[in-house]
XYZ file of C-alpha atoms in Angstrom:
385
model
C 72.802 115.165 112.826
C 73.763 112.408 115.426
C 77.463 111.567 115.344
C 77.467 108.593 117.829
C 77.348 105.141 116.711
C 74.320 103.594 118.355
C 74.493 100.423 120.674
C 74.810 97.482 117.303
C 77.367 99.559 115.440
C 79.403 100.398 118.867
C 79.513 96.413 120.008
C 80.383 95.833 116.196
C 83.138 97.740 116.349
C 84.149 96.278 119.608
C 84.054 93.119 118.560
C 86.202 93.138 115.451
C 88.912 94.917 117.390
C 88.797 92.285 119.414
C 89.309 90.138 116.688
C 91.834 92.264 114.933
C 93.960 92.167 118.389
C 94.293 88.369 118.405
C 96.056 88.316 114.717
C 97.532 91.988 114.365
C 101.017 92.730 112.847
C 102.483 89.655 114.142
C 100.013 87.414 112.312
C 99.876 89.712 109.324
C 103.519 90.685 108.328
C 105.187 87.350 108.055
C 102.313 86.328 105.427
C 102.440 89.787 103.743
C 105.958 89.344 103.200
C 105.823 85.502 101.856
C 102.976 86.680 99.450
C 100.165 84.318 101.135
C 96.736 85.500 101.822
C 94.977 86.002 105.696
C 92.811 82.996 105.128
C 92.580 82.136 109.027
C 91.689 85.721 109.672
C 89.404 85.726 106.151
C 87.442 82.456 107.803
C 87.293 84.079 111.206
C 85.723 86.683 110.152
C 83.437 85.148 108.057
C 81.888 83.114 110.560
C 81.670 85.720 112.775
C 79.577 87.475 110.173
C 81.700 90.290 109.635
C 82.431 90.113 106.128
C 78.776 90.308 105.298
C 77.596 92.478 107.427
C 76.036 94.664 104.775
C 74.726 91.979 102.851
C 70.822 91.066 102.885
C 69.935 88.773 105.859
C 67.520 86.683 103.921
C 71.158 85.821 101.788
C 73.126 85.323 105.247
C 73.940 88.757 105.487
C 73.739 91.159 108.387
C 71.290 92.905 107.143
C 73.098 96.033 107.634
C 74.748 98.600 105.478
C 78.184 100.341 104.137
C 78.378 101.790 107.311
C 78.725 98.776 109.263
C 80.884 97.280 106.570
C 83.055 100.230 107.372
C 83.508 99.653 110.702
C 85.164 96.300 110.141
C 87.421 97.268 107.722
C 88.551 100.764 109.689
C 89.324 98.120 112.482
C 91.067 95.497 111.417
C 93.461 98.091 109.504
C 94.054 99.663 112.727
C 94.915 96.725 114.508
C 97.302 96.464 111.361
C 95.667 93.558 109.766
C 93.335 94.584 107.152
C 91.729 92.310 104.426
C 92.015 94.070 100.795
C 89.179 91.666 99.559
C 86.394 92.881 101.501
C 86.922 96.180 99.376
C 85.860 93.782 96.683
C 84.164 90.587 97.667
C 81.519 92.187 99.789
C 81.556 95.831 98.965
C 81.850 95.947 95.302
C 80.496 92.265 93.872
C 77.739 91.759 97.414
C 76.827 95.579 96.508
C 76.184 95.318 92.471
C 74.428 90.904 92.985
C 72.161 91.898 96.161
C 71.101 95.124 94.342
C 70.396 94.059 90.435
C 71.231 89.978 90.413
C 68.516 87.992 89.917
C 66.975 85.986 92.603
C 68.899 82.634 91.037
C 71.972 84.836 91.240
C 71.201 86.201 94.428
C 71.139 82.461 95.978
C 74.073 81.625 93.998
C 76.464 84.154 95.300
C 75.449 86.444 98.370
C 75.092 83.098 100.579
C 79.107 82.425 100.205
C 79.661 85.981 100.014
C 78.804 86.365 103.244
C 80.428 84.197 105.003
C 83.046 84.384 103.252
C 82.685 80.542 101.719
C 83.019 82.186 98.543
C 85.135 84.915 97.242
C 84.452 87.213 94.219
C 87.433 89.888 92.345
C 86.146 92.854 90.639
C 88.336 93.389 87.232
C 87.937 96.996 85.603
C 91.140 98.127 84.877
C 92.461 97.506 81.759
C 96.160 98.031 80.338
C 94.817 100.743 77.431
C 91.956 102.159 79.193
C 93.355 103.297 82.389
C 90.704 104.682 84.748
C 88.542 105.085 81.716
C 85.753 102.832 82.179
C 84.331 104.224 78.507
C 87.053 102.945 76.647
C 87.117 99.189 77.954
C 87.626 96.878 75.346
C 87.125 93.054 76.931
C 83.925 92.172 74.466
C 81.288 89.712 75.011
C 78.940 88.106 71.974
C 76.320 85.643 72.003
C 77.344 82.553 70.699
C 73.564 80.621 70.820
C 72.043 80.953 74.243
C 75.633 81.545 75.560
C 78.538 84.678 75.770
C 81.698 84.496 74.359
C 84.081 86.951 76.141
C 87.674 88.236 75.019
C 89.946 90.763 76.703
C 92.181 91.719 79.338
C 92.492 93.023 82.568
C 95.022 94.213 84.790
C 95.950 94.990 88.417
C 93.193 92.771 89.676
C 93.356 91.325 93.705
C 93.098 88.189 94.729
C 92.367 86.320 91.735
C 94.156 83.074 93.262
C 91.901 82.596 96.075
C 89.002 83.665 93.807
C 85.934 81.592 92.915
C 84.667 83.904 90.518
C 85.727 87.616 89.324
C 82.640 90.567 88.330
C 84.534 91.112 85.045
C 83.510 94.750 83.322
C 82.699 93.550 79.803
C 81.355 95.351 76.561
C 78.517 94.377 74.315
C 77.672 95.122 71.085
C 74.119 97.264 70.476
C 72.843 95.700 66.990
C 71.127 98.576 65.900
C 73.888 101.289 66.657
C 76.938 99.275 66.722
C 77.730 101.144 69.746
C 79.622 98.998 72.947
C 77.941 98.854 75.562
C 79.113 97.952 79.342
C 77.860 94.769 80.827
C 78.799 92.566 84.583
C 79.534 89.191 83.995
C 80.641 86.650 87.126
C 83.609 84.465 85.475
C 84.606 81.737 87.093
C 88.190 81.347 87.586
C 88.954 77.789 86.810
C 86.577 78.843 83.042
C 88.835 76.810 79.907
C 89.981 80.152 78.150
C 90.684 82.373 81.551
C 94.284 82.611 81.882
C 95.971 84.435 84.785
C 99.235 85.720 85.297
C 101.115 87.451 88.610
C 102.236 90.900 88.689
C 105.403 91.260 90.741
C 105.048 94.576 93.027
C 107.335 95.728 95.146
C 104.505 96.716 97.896
C 104.944 94.595 100.726
C 101.244 92.982 101.282
C 99.417 89.690 100.979
C 96.796 89.739 98.570
C 98.335 89.393 94.822
C 97.550 91.381 91.610
C 96.880 89.854 88.507
C 96.580 90.279 84.631
C 94.056 88.071 83.509
C 93.279 86.999 79.587
C 89.841 86.051 78.777
C 89.756 84.000 75.582
C 86.642 82.957 74.384
C 85.664 82.453 77.540
C 82.129 80.680 76.938
C 79.791 81.602 79.601
C 75.973 80.832 80.086
C 73.143 83.758 79.927
C 73.134 83.877 83.715
C 76.407 84.920 83.837
C 75.576 88.619 83.110
C 74.546 90.069 86.125
C 71.517 92.296 86.190
C 70.329 94.027 83.178
C 72.819 94.343 79.944
C 71.250 97.849 79.064
C 71.734 99.372 83.443
C 75.348 98.252 83.572
C 76.606 101.337 83.822
C 74.558 102.065 86.602
C 75.186 98.607 88.051
C 78.874 99.589 87.586
C 78.746 102.830 89.648
C 76.508 101.215 92.127
C 79.781 98.868 92.970
C 81.997 102.030 92.662
C 80.302 103.620 95.674
C 81.407 101.194 98.276
C 84.603 100.882 96.984
C 85.591 104.273 97.314
C 84.423 104.049 100.883
C 85.872 100.654 101.877
C 88.884 102.187 100.593
C 88.491 105.472 102.933
C 87.986 102.930 105.903
C 90.836 101.218 104.996
C 93.773 104.418 104.968
C 91.969 105.960 108.199
C 91.993 102.488 109.997
C 96.065 102.457 108.659
C 96.568 105.901 109.596
C 95.518 105.335 113.302
C 97.722 102.257 113.281
C 100.465 104.123 112.875
C 99.636 107.131 115.066
C 98.363 104.325 117.975
C 102.317 103.087 117.435
C 103.558 106.616 117.243
C 101.763 107.631 120.262
C 102.943 104.683 122.570
C 107.206 105.116 121.281
C 106.756 108.816 121.724
C 105.687 108.417 125.296
C 108.132 105.452 126.126
C 110.983 106.794 124.005
C 113.292 109.219 126.054
C 116.371 111.363 125.781
C 118.018 114.177 127.840
C 115.830 112.938 130.820
C 112.469 113.312 129.189
C 109.575 111.444 127.049
C 110.525 112.433 123.347
C 106.187 113.604 123.090
C 106.810 116.567 125.407
C 109.110 118.145 122.271
C 106.449 120.368 119.984
C 108.644 119.110 116.842
C 107.520 116.061 117.563
C 104.173 115.848 119.162
C 102.735 118.806 116.857
C 102.842 116.425 113.652
C 101.103 113.784 115.400
C 98.586 115.513 116.412
C 98.503 117.444 113.398
C 97.349 114.026 111.572
C 95.208 113.087 114.092
C 92.592 115.771 113.018
C 92.881 115.497 109.180
C 92.531 111.266 110.159
C 89.668 112.100 112.046
C 88.176 114.674 109.434
C 88.803 112.333 106.702
C 86.757 109.424 109.208
C 84.161 111.969 109.076
C 83.251 112.287 105.421
C 83.685 108.431 104.866
C 80.755 107.776 107.285
C 79.226 110.557 105.940
C 79.391 108.682 101.929
C 78.489 105.428 103.577
C 75.510 106.904 105.649
C 74.369 108.592 102.669
C 74.883 105.504 100.100
C 73.017 103.316 103.409
C 69.877 105.363 102.607
C 69.791 105.447 98.726
C 71.412 108.711 97.823
C 73.862 107.420 95.377
C 74.325 110.678 93.682
C 74.915 112.367 97.391
C 76.850 109.197 98.149
C 79.119 109.705 95.233
C 80.717 113.053 95.692
C 81.093 112.506 99.392
C 82.768 108.886 99.058
C 85.309 110.632 96.206
C 86.105 113.032 99.192
C 86.509 110.327 101.938
C 88.673 108.166 99.350
C 90.839 111.075 98.733
C 90.960 112.784 102.198
C 91.708 109.655 103.874
C 94.406 108.775 101.837
C 96.338 111.806 102.408
C 96.176 111.807 105.501
C 96.285 107.923 106.184
C 100.169 109.006 104.256
C 100.892 111.888 106.586
C 100.341 109.684 109.323
C 102.327 107.334 108.351
C 105.401 109.435 107.862
C 105.001 111.167 110.977
C 104.842 108.095 112.907
C 107.973 106.890 110.916
C 109.831 109.774 111.456
C 108.902 109.937 115.641
C 110.737 106.567 115.843
C 113.467 107.436 113.801
C 115.870 104.794 112.505
C 113.305 102.442 113.923
C 110.672 103.040 111.844
C 112.119 101.262 109.272
C 112.701 98.581 111.482
C 110.858 95.360 110.793
C 110.398 95.228 114.363
C 108.425 98.485 114.898
C 105.847 97.744 112.108
C 105.579 100.755 109.740
C 108.152 100.614 107.131
C 105.860 98.458 105.382
C 103.147 101.003 105.029
C 105.261 103.850 103.664
C 104.372 102.266 100.557
C 101.375 100.765 101.482
C 99.450 103.989 102.812
C 100.938 105.509 99.138
C 98.889 103.284 96.885
C 95.560 104.775 98.378
C 96.818 107.638 96.097
C 96.831 105.599 93.289
C 93.589 102.698 93.851
C 90.973 101.900 93.071
C 91.078 105.440 91.461
C 93.856 108.187 91.390
C 93.672 111.426 93.196
C 93.546 113.226 89.592
C 90.173 111.682 88.645
C 88.729 112.458 92.387
C 89.923 115.907 91.423
C 88.435 115.800 88.247
C 85.294 114.933 89.607
C 84.640 117.379 92.042
C 85.746 120.097 89.893
C 83.467 119.137 87.223
C 80.685 118.033 89.616
C 80.613 119.506 92.731
C 82.424 123.127 91.258
C 80.840 123.050 87.743
C 83.679 123.868 86.238
C 84.339 122.434 82.700
C 85.216 118.687 82.197
C 89.127 118.570 81.644
C 89.178 115.038 80.133
């Protein structure tokens, strides 16, 4: 096992870190307060080839994998200007289309997803289904050569800047009458497609939406991949989602610890920097250890995914997401405590992370559902839900 990044990965990490430093918290914070997307950063990251680094080269991507896209996500978050839609557009949607889409669908979507000129959101969660994808009620029925899509989705990120949403729906099996999952690329300007923003207390540039689909008419080729294989296709996109969520949390934790370490070195009380006191130093050191452990699991998950071992990647991706969320929350808390009252002052760039880090315990999958997964699949315990 080699824990060192190769020359290309090292160069990528440095290039993304340099980009992040040119934008940083000073760029992202006022836009987050105004609920404005980080358009300039997104566009430059796309032009630089960072957004599509995981997508196939023949469609304009970098031809690398989730290992490299995780580097992008981590470094931008470590600079204080994370891009949430990296998790959604190239990681989830790009992976699913790249692996299961038809040649026409790949030509239609992947070049734009790779350079950032096209953004695709992802809609799976429903008000009455939560994390249970088997209870999704958004349905697609055939109407001649078309599909008609009806249902609701909520907590869908970035619909206001997206060209389309990859909607997880269900079709009816004519033989059994059972509903089967299926994935559809739905343009955001389609008739019958409506969105309503959800008022959130979290200060972030990306808005959350409730979606209403009222007999949205779609052509036959809006169905991504095979109708009968959609559950496997869905899970192929959820592993990248968890890997990227972990990368974002690791980066956020790094950002908080960098701020705290600098402050603890500079802030002097009673003639000595506060970092000399173990009551300050030990929580930061503990947070550093936990972040590095979470990062290792995230890198393991990305490596397994890139090798095509979906089952092993699923276990590692869930564990990485869990560990990174917990480590990030602890790092932010320790950093705020190190700053004292200044930790909640806007100029120090930590206060908005208190809620921001906490989100990762809930989304894109809750801590409790990950523990359910580990209990059942890793420990062989009876299914509890």
